[in-house]
Amino acid sequence: MMGGHHAASGAAAWIAVASTAPHALGWYPVTPLGVVTGALLTAGAALLPDLDHHSGTIAHSLPPVTKILARITEQVSGGHRRGTHSLLGLAVFVALSTALGKVTADVPLFGSVAVGAGLLSVLLMGFALKALKIAGGPARSWLLALSLSAFIAVYAPENNDWLPVAVGLGVAVHILGDLLTHQGVMILWPLRIKRPRSLAGIPVLNKLWRSSGCMSLPLIGAAGSWREWALMVPVTVYAMYGVVHAAFFALAQWASG
Ligand SMILES: [Zn+2]
């Protein structure tokens, strides 16, 4: 799936779960501003699994930091569309973001500052800006990512667990998005259960279980296909609706004092 579509699906997932607007589930209700900041963050988190590719778009989002992180991730996760696109990878991303969310520092005048969450959100904002093609050069990407993260730090939901929730949601919808393509994902990595050759001739099954060991539900076929667009245009509209709805409520709350 294309990067911009991953980002949109992340934002839409946050809206569905965290917004209490009509057509949202409201399972994890947060303030209207928390809906906006969480949508930005989940959009970035929905690109996290593609950090497993040293020459991918995401690796170039905040140079040189993301390039170094991508090299490390690629090594640890066994290559592109392996560890970071599996259930184990999902668990590791949630555990890492939980741990980072607990890292705080006492700063004079400001009190306790969420340093770990701040650093992670700079990274995730860099990914989202790159995927949505609003990044520009490295200097502008850094500047935009840092200012968006400052906005998130100030207006983030007050609950402690929102960061792992946003990261978990983002990574899960990314894996789901790639599962819908021909290539599929190795969901049980590091287990690689290759399809026996004897099953290659069985229609449908040979599409769902690839000879590489990847699982696929190829509803959108190739990445960037018209079917991907047909699915992702409504998802993107839904994400925008949720963000605008929440921003409107936040403004109304602010105006009424
Ligand atoms: Zn991917």
XYZ file of C-alpha atoms and ligand atoms in Angstrom:
258
model
C 0.000 0.000 0.000
C 1.197 3.561 -0.700
C 2.652 5.617 2.190
C -0.011 8.322 2.060
C -2.707 5.663 2.245
C -1.054 4.016 5.258
C -1.029 7.421 6.992
C -4.708 8.051 6.152
C -5.729 4.607 7.424
C -3.886 5.278 10.708
C -5.679 8.594 11.220
C -9.025 6.970 10.340
C -8.438 4.155 12.847
C -7.766 6.689 15.627
C -10.923 8.621 14.696
C -13.011 5.428 14.744
C -11.706 4.416 18.176
C -11.190 7.733 19.989
C -13.801 10.115 18.602
C -17.330 10.278 19.976
C -18.653 11.969 16.811
C -21.504 10.283 14.881
C -20.131 7.294 12.879
C -17.264 6.755 15.341
C -17.077 3.938 17.899
C -15.842 5.989 20.876
C -14.203 2.950 22.563
C -11.321 5.054 23.807
C -12.846 8.518 24.244
C -10.444 11.467 24.525
C -10.907 15.273 24.426
C -11.565 16.922 21.038
C -7.938 18.129 20.920
C -6.819 14.624 21.867
C -8.704 13.375 18.797
C -6.739 15.782 16.563
C -3.292 15.136 18.100
C -3.884 11.376 18.278
C -4.936 11.282 14.609
C -1.664 12.995 13.613
C 0.340 10.586 15.732
C -1.462 7.442 14.561
C -0.975 8.584 10.942
C 2.775 8.606 11.649
C 2.669 5.310 13.555
C 0.974 3.725 10.533
C 4.294 4.182 8.681
C 6.510 2.758 11.416
C 6.675 -0.806 9.959
C 8.245 0.538 6.738
C 11.286 1.713 8.709
C 12.612 -1.755 7.797
C 13.919 -0.523 4.443
C 17.104 1.593 4.441
C 16.377 3.223 1.088
C 12.593 3.534 1.582
C 10.693 6.845 1.759
C 10.445 6.699 5.541
C 14.213 6.270 5.951
C 14.610 9.630 4.186
C 12.064 11.498 6.307
C 14.343 13.007 8.987
C 17.959 12.506 7.891
C 20.343 11.369 9.225
C 18.417 9.974 12.238
C 15.804 8.000 10.284
C 18.448 6.588 7.932
C 20.412 5.163 10.885
C 17.227 3.860 12.559
C 16.157 2.222 9.286
C 19.514 0.396 8.937
C 19.189 -0.913 12.502
C 15.518 -1.900 12.057
C 16.280 -3.675 8.772
C 19.030 -5.720 10.459
C 16.983 -6.624 13.538
C 13.744 -7.431 11.726
C 15.217 -9.687 9.045
C 14.582 -7.352 6.072
C 11.656 -5.604 4.388
C 8.143 -6.833 5.236
C 9.394 -9.353 7.796
C 9.593 -8.664 11.542
C 8.023 -5.203 11.566
C 5.017 -6.549 9.628
C 4.246 -9.386 12.070
C 2.297 -9.906 15.295
C 5.620 -10.077 17.144
C 6.638 -6.730 15.604
C 3.320 -5.210 16.689
C 3.953 -6.384 20.283
C 7.517 -4.986 20.221
C 6.358 -1.569 18.911
C 3.681 -1.377 21.640
C 6.203 -2.396 24.342
C 8.774 0.154 23.095
C 6.230 2.986 23.013
C 4.977 2.040 26.498
C 8.555 2.210 27.797
C 9.270 5.503 25.962
C 6.025 6.988 27.315
C 7.373 6.494 30.839
C 10.591 8.456 30.222
C 10.148 11.894 31.757
C 12.583 14.576 32.906
C 12.176 17.297 35.508
C 12.865 20.588 33.786
C 13.037 23.847 35.796
C 9.963 26.075 35.110
C 8.171 23.344 33.084
C 8.042 20.596 35.720
C 7.835 17.010 34.468
C 8.329 16.822 30.672
C 7.451 13.676 28.672
C 10.816 13.413 26.879
C 10.300 9.875 25.547
C 6.849 10.579 24.103
C 8.199 13.829 22.645
C 11.093 12.138 20.843
C 8.825 9.420 19.469
C 6.307 11.966 18.211
C 9.028 13.972 16.398
C 9.906 10.780 14.545
C 6.279 9.858 13.782
C 5.479 13.402 12.579
C 8.508 13.216 10.274
C 7.120 9.975 8.758
C 3.613 11.395 8.307
C 4.862 14.613 6.653
C 7.058 12.615 4.271
C 4.308 10.153 3.325
C 1.771 12.947 2.761
C 4.376 14.779 0.642
C 4.267 17.981 2.728
C 7.770 17.602 4.091
C 9.980 19.485 1.612
C 13.730 19.343 2.300
C 15.368 17.998 5.494
C 15.462 21.411 7.247
C 11.747 22.019 6.672
C 10.877 18.436 7.687
C 12.724 18.826 10.993
C 11.147 22.212 11.664
C 7.598 20.984 10.900
C 8.063 17.712 12.836
C 9.415 19.579 15.885
C 6.600 22.162 15.891
C 3.870 19.523 15.431
C 5.361 17.509 18.287
C 5.354 20.571 20.538
C 1.647 20.975 19.694
C 1.067 17.293 20.528
C 3.047 17.561 23.780
C 0.851 20.460 24.942
C -2.545 19.143 23.788
C -2.089 15.357 24.075
C -4.768 13.316 25.898
C -4.139 13.156 29.631
C -4.318 9.344 29.935
C -0.962 7.605 30.289
C -1.627 4.842 27.824
C -2.635 6.883 24.763
C 0.829 6.611 23.166
C 0.930 2.773 23.019
C -2.733 2.797 21.907
C -1.899 5.142 18.996
C 1.251 3.178 18.053
C -0.516 -0.199 18.321
C -3.427 0.996 16.169
C -1.132 2.552 13.557
C 1.109 -0.500 13.218
C -1.911 -2.860 13.128
C -3.610 -0.986 10.265
C -0.308 -0.837 8.366
C 0.045 -4.627 8.562
C -3.612 -4.992 7.538
C -3.060 -2.626 4.573
C -0.080 -4.634 3.297
C -1.981 -7.899 3.896
C -4.508 -6.658 1.310
C -1.833 -6.536 -1.431
C -0.606 -9.417 -3.656
C 2.709 -9.607 -1.852
C 1.136 -10.078 1.588
C 2.958 -10.142 4.926
C 4.724 -12.735 7.069
C 2.311 -12.349 9.946
C 3.823 -15.141 12.131
C 7.476 -14.046 11.646
C 10.045 -15.341 12.711
C 8.059 -18.458 11.788
C 8.199 -18.833 8.030
C 5.764 -21.518 6.951
C 6.347 -21.954 3.237
C 3.492 -23.291 1.157
C 4.158 -26.911 0.114
C 4.636 -27.224 -3.639
C 1.795 -29.738 -3.830
C -0.694 -26.975 -2.937
C 0.486 -24.558 -5.658
C -2.242 -25.655 -8.072
C -5.162 -25.037 -5.710
C -6.983 -21.849 -6.719
C -7.717 -19.203 -4.037
C -5.480 -20.994 -1.486
C -2.397 -20.294 -3.612
C -3.289 -16.577 -3.506
C -3.901 -16.507 0.273
C -0.776 -18.491 1.161
C 2.175 -17.409 -0.983
C 5.089 -19.719 -1.803
C 7.345 -17.281 0.136
C 5.404 -18.055 3.321
C 3.575 -14.700 3.233
C -0.150 -14.507 3.973
C -2.249 -12.330 1.675
C -5.860 -11.272 1.278
C -5.273 -9.602 -2.094
C -8.412 -7.435 -2.247
C -6.509 -4.424 -3.571
C -4.023 -6.376 -5.690
C -0.916 -4.364 -6.551
C 0.101 -1.366 -4.408
C -1.322 1.844 -5.894
C -4.007 0.019 -7.935
C -7.404 1.561 -8.683
C -8.871 -0.806 -6.097
C -6.522 0.643 -3.464
C -7.742 4.145 -4.370
C -11.401 3.028 -4.330
C -10.902 1.752 -0.783
C -8.707 4.585 0.466
C -10.593 7.657 -0.806
C -13.562 7.008 1.549
C -11.159 6.091 4.398
C -9.291 9.394 3.866
C -12.562 11.368 3.765
C -13.602 9.661 7.014
C -10.297 10.623 8.704
C -10.692 14.238 7.554
C -14.311 14.330 8.742
C -13.226 13.118 12.200
C -10.385 15.625 12.504
C -12.512 18.576 11.312
C -15.395 17.561 13.623
C -13.033 17.408 16.633
C -11.229 20.649 15.707
C -14.631 22.394 15.442
C -15.624 21.159 18.926
C -12.261 22.185 20.375
C -12.725 25.691 18.928
C -16.294 25.884 20.254
C -15.092 24.833 23.743
C -12.332 27.430 23.611
C -14.724 30.176 22.454
C -17.202 29.430 25.244
C -14.342 29.894 27.748
Zn 4.719 -2.057 4.768
